Every structure is written in structure tokens, then in C-alpha cells.
mmCIF file of C-alpha atoms in Angstrom:
data_model
loop_
_atom_site.group_PDB
_atom_site.id
_atom_site.type_symbol
_atom_site.label_atom_id
_atom_site.label_comp_id
_atom_site.label_asym_id
_atom_site.label_seq_id
_atom_site.Cartn_x
_atom_site.Cartn_y
_atom_site.Cartn_z
ATOM 1 C CA MET A 1 265.707 -127.944 -20.179
ATOM 2 C CA ARG A 2 269.164 -128.367 -18.361
ATOM 3 C CA ARG A 3 269.955 -132.129 -17.155
ATOM 4 C CA ASN A 4 273.342 -132.995 -15.364
ATOM 5 C CA GLY A 5 274.652 -129.662 -16.857
ATOM 6 C CA ALA A 6 273.976 -131.185 -20.867
ATOM 7 C CA LEU A 7 272.234 -129.426 -23.340
ATOM 8 C CA PRO A 8 269.027 -131.348 -24.768
ATOM 9 C CA GLN A 9 270.196 -133.570 -27.705
ATOM 10 C CA ALA A 10 268.110 -131.237 -30.557
ATOM 11 C CA ALA A 11 269.497 -128.016 -29.415
ATOM 12 C CA ALA A 12 272.990 -129.883 -28.840
ATOM 13 C CA GLY A 13 273.193 -131.061 -32.413
ATOM 14 C CA ARG A 14 272.285 -127.607 -34.656
ATOM 15 C CA SER A 15 274.253 -124.869 -34.599
ATOM 16 C CA ARG A 16 272.846 -121.124 -36.104
ATOM 17 C CA HIS A 17 274.774 -119.486 -38.804
ATOM 18 C CA PRO A 18 275.150 -115.863 -38.611
ATOM 19 C CA GLY A 19 272.564 -115.114 -41.783
ATOM 20 C CA GLY A 20 270.053 -116.951 -39.222
ATOM 21 C CA GLY A 21 269.418 -120.229 -40.530
ATOM 22 C CA ALA A 22 269.954 -123.291 -38.399
ATOM 23 C CA TYR A 23 272.512 -125.806 -39.842
ATOM 24 C CA PRO A 24 272.513 -129.562 -38.561
ATOM 25 C CA GLY A 25 275.608 -130.870 -36.994
ATOM 26 C CA GLY A 26 277.012 -127.983 -34.953
ATOM 27 C CA GLY A 27 280.288 -127.647 -33.902
ATOM 28 C CA ARG A 28 282.945 -125.215 -35.301
ATOM 29 C CA ASP A 29 282.901 -127.452 -38.238
ATOM 30 C CA GLY A 30 279.339 -125.946 -39.402
ATOM 31 C CA ASP A 31 277.449 -128.837 -40.938
ATOM 32 C CA ARG A 32 277.588 -132.224 -42.001
ATOM 33 C CA ALA A 33 275.610 -132.611 -45.216
ATOM 34 C CA ARG A 34 274.917 -135.878 -47.268
ATOM 35 C CA ALA A 35 275.918 -134.981 -51.141
ATOM 36 C CA PRO A 36 273.626 -138.089 -53.208
ATOM 37 C CA GLY A 37 275.483 -139.515 -55.795
ATOM 38 C CA LEU A 38 279.020 -138.733 -54.302
ATOM 39 C CA GLY A 39 279.415 -142.434 -53.224
ATOM 40 C CA ASN A 40 276.714 -141.070 -49.998
ATOM 41 C CA ALA A 41 280.193 -139.630 -48.475
ATOM 42 C CA ARG A 42 279.857 -137.314 -45.734
ATOM 43 C CA LEU A 43 281.093 -134.018 -46.170
ATOM 44 C CA ASN A 44 281.820 -130.847 -43.666
ATOM 45 C CA VAL A 45 279.746 -128.127 -44.936
ATOM 46 C CA ALA A 46 280.810 -124.571 -43.255
ATOM 47 C CA PRO A 47 278.898 -121.726 -44.906
ATOM 48 C CA PRO A 48 281.535 -118.346 -45.046
ATOM 49 C CA LYS A 49 281.401 -117.186 -40.706
ATOM 50 C CA HIS A 50 281.254 -112.886 -41.844
ATOM 51 C CA LEU A 51 280.982 -110.626 -45.006
ATOM 52 C CA GLY A 52 284.416 -109.997 -45.425
ATOM 53 C CA GLU A 53 284.734 -114.355 -46.098
ATOM 54 C CA LEU A 54 282.158 -113.943 -48.345
ATOM 55 C CA PHE A 55 283.305 -111.023 -49.887
ATOM 56 C CA LEU A 56 286.678 -112.394 -50.402
ATOM 57 C CA GLY A 57 285.449 -115.798 -51.733
ATOM 58 C CA PHE A 58 283.442 -114.322 -54.546
ATOM 59 C CA LEU A 59 285.970 -111.850 -55.248
ATOM 60 C CA TRP A 60 288.739 -114.934 -55.516
ATOM 61 C CA ILE A 61 285.884 -116.565 -57.811
ATOM 62 C CA GLY A 62 285.277 -113.213 -60.234
ATOM 63 C CA ALA A 63 289.493 -112.792 -60.539
ATOM 64 C CA ARG A 64 289.901 -116.359 -62.273
ATOM 65 C CA SER A 65 286.584 -116.184 -64.184
ATOM 66 C CA PHE A 66 288.575 -116.102 -67.863
ATOM 67 C CA GLY A 67 286.935 -118.502 -70.160
ATOM 68 C CA GLY A 68 283.553 -118.778 -67.683
ATOM 69 C CA VAL A 69 282.762 -118.114 -64.296
ATOM 70 C CA LEU A 70 280.837 -121.138 -63.572
ATOM 71 C CA PRO A 71 283.748 -123.676 -63.215
ATOM 72 C CA TRP A 72 285.905 -121.463 -60.897
ATOM 73 C CA ALA A 73 282.771 -121.184 -59.347
ATOM 74 C CA TYR A 74 282.006 -124.714 -58.600
ATOM 75 C CA ARG A 75 285.792 -125.252 -57.876
ATOM 76 C CA THR A 76 285.827 -122.540 -55.072
ATOM 77 C CA MET A 77 282.254 -123.132 -53.057
ATOM 78 C CA VAL A 78 281.791 -126.835 -53.392
ATOM 79 C CA GLU A 79 285.483 -128.387 -54.052
ATOM 80 C CA GLU A 80 288.066 -125.798 -51.894
ATOM 81 C CA LYS A 81 285.993 -123.520 -49.606
ATOM 82 C CA ARG A 82 283.098 -126.312 -49.368
ATOM 83 C CA TRP A 83 280.662 -123.601 -48.618
ATOM 84 C CA LEU A 84 277.968 -126.080 -50.401
ATOM 85 C CA THR A 85 277.431 -129.277 -51.265
ATOM 86 C CA HIS A 86 277.643 -131.020 -55.083
ATOM 87 C CA ALA A 87 273.884 -130.679 -54.669
ATOM 88 C CA ASP A 88 273.538 -127.486 -52.907
ATOM 89 C CA PHE A 89 275.208 -125.953 -56.125
ATOM 90 C CA THR A 90 273.290 -128.219 -58.351
ATOM 91 C CA GLU A 91 270.305 -126.532 -57.171
ATOM 92 C CA THR A 92 271.096 -122.880 -56.558
ATOM 93 C CA ILE A 93 272.045 -123.199 -60.445
ATOM 94 C CA GLY A 94 268.807 -125.161 -61.469
ATOM 95 C CA LEU A 95 266.865 -122.145 -59.529
ATOM 96 C CA CYS A 96 269.225 -119.192 -61.240
ATOM 97 C CA GLN A 97 268.533 -120.285 -64.649
ATOM 98 C CA PHE A 98 264.794 -119.227 -64.508
ATOM 99 C CA LEU A 99 266.071 -115.635 -63.447
ATOM 100 C CA PRO A 100 267.619 -112.990 -65.902
ATOM 101 C CA GLY A 101 270.887 -112.304 -65.613
ATOM 102 C CA PRO A 102 273.753 -114.567 -65.496
ATOM 103 C CA ASN A 103 273.476 -117.383 -63.367
ATOM 104 C CA ILE A 104 276.261 -116.935 -61.302
ATOM 105 C CA GLY A 105 275.466 -113.660 -60.566
ATOM 106 C CA ASN A 106 272.353 -114.559 -59.366
ATOM 107 C CA ALA A 107 273.585 -117.461 -57.287
ATOM 108 C CA SER A 108 276.006 -114.917 -56.264
ATOM 109 C CA ILE A 109 272.569 -112.620 -54.432
ATOM 110 C CA VAL A 110 270.685 -116.321 -53.846
ATOM 111 C CA LEU A 111 273.609 -117.465 -51.591
ATOM 112 C CA GLY A 112 274.248 -114.147 -49.739
ATOM 113 C CA LYS A 113 270.784 -113.611 -48.932
ATOM 114 C CA ARG A 114 270.843 -117.358 -47.837
ATOM 115 C CA TRP A 115 273.819 -116.529 -45.111
ATOM 116 C CA PHE A 116 273.532 -112.473 -44.317
ATOM 117 C CA GLY A 117 270.307 -111.321 -45.826
ATOM 118 C CA LEU A 118 270.257 -108.307 -47.795
ATOM 119 C CA ALA A 119 273.905 -107.152 -47.020
ATOM 120 C CA GLY A 120 275.028 -110.721 -48.235
ATOM 121 C CA SER A 121 273.449 -110.238 -51.311
ATOM 122 C CA VAL A 122 275.296 -106.744 -52.180
ATOM 123 C CA VAL A 123 278.825 -107.740 -50.940
ATOM 124 C CA ALA A 124 278.588 -111.143 -52.984
ATOM 125 C CA PHE A 125 277.289 -109.826 -55.999
ATOM 126 C CA LEU A 126 280.272 -106.600 -55.593
ATOM 127 C CA GLY A 127 282.823 -108.810 -54.596
ATOM 128 C CA LEU A 128 282.085 -111.307 -57.882
ATOM 129 C CA MET A 129 281.948 -108.407 -60.263
ATOM 130 C CA ALA A 130 284.557 -106.149 -58.841
ATOM 131 C CA LEU A 131 287.625 -107.614 -60.753
ATOM 132 C CA PRO A 132 286.144 -108.911 -63.855
ATOM 133 C CA PHE A 133 284.798 -105.176 -64.070
ATOM 134 C CA ILE A 134 288.752 -103.913 -64.063
ATOM 135 C CA TRP A 135 289.958 -106.846 -66.805
ATOM 136 C CA VAL A 136 286.817 -105.701 -68.972
ATOM 137 C CA LEU A 137 287.826 -102.219 -69.675
ATOM 138 C CA LEU A 138 291.762 -102.653 -69.316
ATOM 139 C CA LEU A 139 291.371 -106.181 -72.075
ATOM 140 C CA PHE A 140 289.252 -103.824 -73.872
ATOM 141 C CA THR A 141 291.569 -101.070 -74.378
ATOM 142 C CA VAL A 142 294.284 -103.634 -75.334
ATOM 143 C CA TYR A 143 292.213 -105.036 -77.503
ATOM 144 C CA ASN A 144 291.172 -101.804 -79.293
ATOM 145 C CA ASP A 145 294.521 -100.837 -80.491
ATOM 146 C CA PHE A 146 295.780 -104.776 -81.313
ATOM 147 C CA SER A 147 292.764 -106.524 -82.289
ATOM 148 C CA SER A 148 294.533 -106.961 -86.014
ATOM 149 C CA ASN A 149 297.770 -108.522 -84.060
ATOM 150 C CA PRO A 150 297.557 -112.061 -85.271
ATOM 151 C CA LEU A 151 299.408 -113.374 -81.795
ATOM 152 C CA LEU A 152 296.252 -111.421 -79.900
ATOM 153 C CA LYS A 153 293.892 -113.249 -81.941
ATOM 154 C CA SER A 154 294.981 -116.130 -81.024
ATOM 155 C CA ILE A 155 295.278 -115.999 -77.505
ATOM 156 C CA VAL A 156 291.820 -115.211 -77.776
ATOM 157 C CA THR A 157 291.216 -118.383 -79.768
ATOM 158 C CA GLY A 158 292.917 -120.466 -77.182
ATOM 159 C CA VAL A 159 291.135 -118.590 -73.848
ATOM 160 C CA GLY A 160 287.772 -119.273 -75.678
ATOM 161 C CA ALA A 161 288.753 -123.292 -76.607
ATOM 162 C CA ALA A 162 289.967 -123.872 -73.022
ATOM 163 C CA GLY A 163 286.890 -121.873 -71.759
ATOM 164 C CA GLY A 164 284.910 -124.108 -73.366
ATOM 165 C CA GLY A 165 286.546 -127.348 -71.764
ATOM 166 C CA LEU A 166 286.296 -125.691 -68.656
ATOM 167 C CA PHE A 167 282.699 -126.031 -69.004
ATOM 168 C CA ILE A 168 282.364 -129.468 -70.867
ATOM 169 C CA GLY A 169 284.146 -130.494 -67.511
ATOM 170 C CA THR A 170 281.800 -129.085 -65.070
ATOM 171 C CA ALA A 171 278.563 -130.134 -67.005
ATOM 172 C CA LEU A 172 280.403 -133.746 -66.404
ATOM 173 C CA LYS A 173 280.966 -132.919 -62.220
ATOM 174 C CA LEU A 174 277.112 -131.753 -62.199
ATOM 175 C CA GLY A 175 275.577 -134.319 -63.933
ATOM 176 C CA ARG A 176 277.523 -137.415 -63.230
ATOM 177 C CA PRO A 177 275.551 -138.021 -59.859
ATOM 178 C CA ILE A 178 272.431 -138.436 -61.841
ATOM 179 C CA ALA A 179 273.302 -139.704 -65.501
ATOM 180 C CA LYS A 180 273.619 -142.944 -63.676
ATOM 181 C CA LYS A 181 269.980 -143.278 -63.805
ATOM 182 C CA PRO A 182 268.686 -144.214 -67.501
ATOM 183 C CA ALA A 183 265.671 -141.661 -67.502
ATOM 184 C CA ALA A 184 268.421 -139.018 -66.197
ATOM 185 C CA GLY A 185 270.194 -139.810 -68.941
ATOM 186 C CA VAL A 186 267.516 -139.738 -71.564
ATOM 187 C CA LEU A 187 266.536 -136.775 -70.472
ATOM 188 C CA ILE A 188 269.920 -134.685 -70.463
ATOM 189 C CA ALA A 189 270.501 -136.201 -74.073
ATOM 190 C CA GLY A 190 267.228 -134.628 -75.066
ATOM 191 C CA CYS A 191 267.568 -131.486 -73.685
ATOM 192 C CA PHE A 192 270.761 -131.496 -75.325
ATOM 193 C CA LEU A 193 269.838 -132.552 -78.407
ATOM 194 C CA ALA A 194 266.429 -129.938 -78.607
ATOM 195 C CA VAL A 195 269.255 -126.857 -77.823
ATOM 196 C CA ALA A 196 272.150 -127.803 -79.605
ATOM 197 C CA VAL A 197 270.627 -129.577 -82.724
ATOM 198 C CA GLY A 198 267.153 -128.029 -82.804
ATOM 199 C CA ARG A 199 267.682 -124.930 -81.961
ATOM 200 C CA PHE A 200 264.710 -124.651 -79.419
ATOM 201 C CA SER A 201 264.858 -121.468 -77.204
ATOM 202 C CA LEU A 202 265.705 -122.375 -73.474
ATOM 203 C CA VAL A 203 262.388 -120.632 -72.599
ATOM 204 C CA ALA A 204 260.647 -123.771 -74.418
ATOM 205 C CA VAL A 205 262.997 -126.654 -73.571
ATOM 206 C CA MET A 206 263.603 -126.017 -69.779
ATOM 207 C CA PRO A 207 259.802 -126.050 -68.685
ATOM 208 C CA ALA A 208 259.370 -128.844 -71.373
ATOM 209 C CA GLY A 209 262.472 -130.242 -69.171
ATOM 210 C CA ILE A 210 261.439 -129.376 -65.472
ATOM 211 C CA LEU A 211 257.989 -131.251 -66.705
ATOM 212 C CA LEU A 212 259.044 -134.522 -67.624
ATOM 213 C CA ALA A 213 261.791 -134.652 -64.464
ATOM 214 C CA TRP A 214 258.998 -134.398 -62.398
ATOM 215 C CA LEU A 215 256.910 -136.809 -64.246
ATOM 216 C CA ALA A 216 259.734 -139.477 -64.063
ATOM 217 C CA ALA A 217 260.409 -138.524 -60.222
ATOM 218 C CA ARG A 218 256.326 -139.407 -59.123
ATOM 219 C CA ARG A 219 257.623 -142.966 -61.107
ATOM 220 C CA ASN A 220 260.305 -143.193 -58.771
ATOM 221 C CA TRP A 221 262.593 -143.415 -62.214
ATOM 222 C CA LEU A 222 265.414 -140.688 -60.987
#
């Protein structure tokens, strides 16, 4: 109901995204969300406005994901384009850990569905996989012909080392907000030791980790 030409406060404070979801905050800059653990700083979050932007965003992620896609996905969606908050990204990746297939591939489907429905899922996944598919075909041809070349072996080793460094850096970014709490630090260390040292399967470690996290949260330890 209008009064003196003004919209009700609840309606003025929300804007609807093309995918059908309502976001608090409104305005052309999208919604504003608080990212827990990042100094309680408020971040402008603006999901992609149309399918073309969604496709190009995931195409850009796939185009430069040498050595691992997770670090580039975080940089693109959280730090550069501000499609997601740190907490949103962490929760989405955590959910996709349980699904079969690559985590970022699953995340592209989940996020595309959230923003634009089924069409968004298809567009995001195709954008993510288009250029890597071409890279793999080209590099496989080159590697088959020159696999014994010492220089090529050194390059492959260097790319592997760089990929490992990127993953470690991203893991530190994702874990930093919660690792400040002792219980969270113990849980992170326990899961790492179980997988890296004890060689336990992720299928066993992840449910156990979730159960322990739930129990710790009930006691306000997390």
C-alpha cells in the first residue's frame, strides 16, 4: 500500500533477481551481505544479471584454471565479481563435496540453478567446461609427441607444484574465519590427519566431521 508516494519499508528493502530469488538490500548494486569471520565487513554482493554474464564468468574460471580450479573459482566469484560472499562460497563447496563429480562442476550447476533455474545450470556448466575441454585435447596431443622431452617434464612438474601452492593458499583463506576458534582448529587438524596420515576414505571422514561439527555447534564451541 502506497502512502505519500512511498513504498512500504519491507518492499523497498528487497530486490528480486532474474532467477526468482529475493535479495535483501535492493538497489543496483545487488544485496548487501555480512561475511562472518572477515572482520564483520559488509560486502556488496551482486549476482550475475543475465545468462551471458553467468556464462562468461564461468568461462573465465575455466580458461585460467591450470593447476586446479578451486583457487580461481574463489578469486573470480568472491574477490573479483563479488557474486558470493566468503561464507556463501564455503557453504556451496561444502555441499558439493557430498555430490559425485568435481566440486566446482557441481557448484556451477548449483549456483546456476539458484540464479537462473535449469537454464542457469546448463549455461554455467558449459561455460566452465568449454575451454578446459579444448585445452585437454590440445595438450594431450602435444604431450603424446613430446612426453620424453626433459623441458616438458620440468614444465609439468612446475605446474603441479604451483597448483599445490594455490590449493594451500585457498584452503587457508577458506579456513581462516573459523580456525580462530579452538574447536574448529582441532576439527580441521583431525580431518587433515585422518586423510593425509591415516589414509582414511573421505566417505568415512566427512560424515564423522559433520557429526563432530554439529555436536560442537550445539555446545557453542563453533
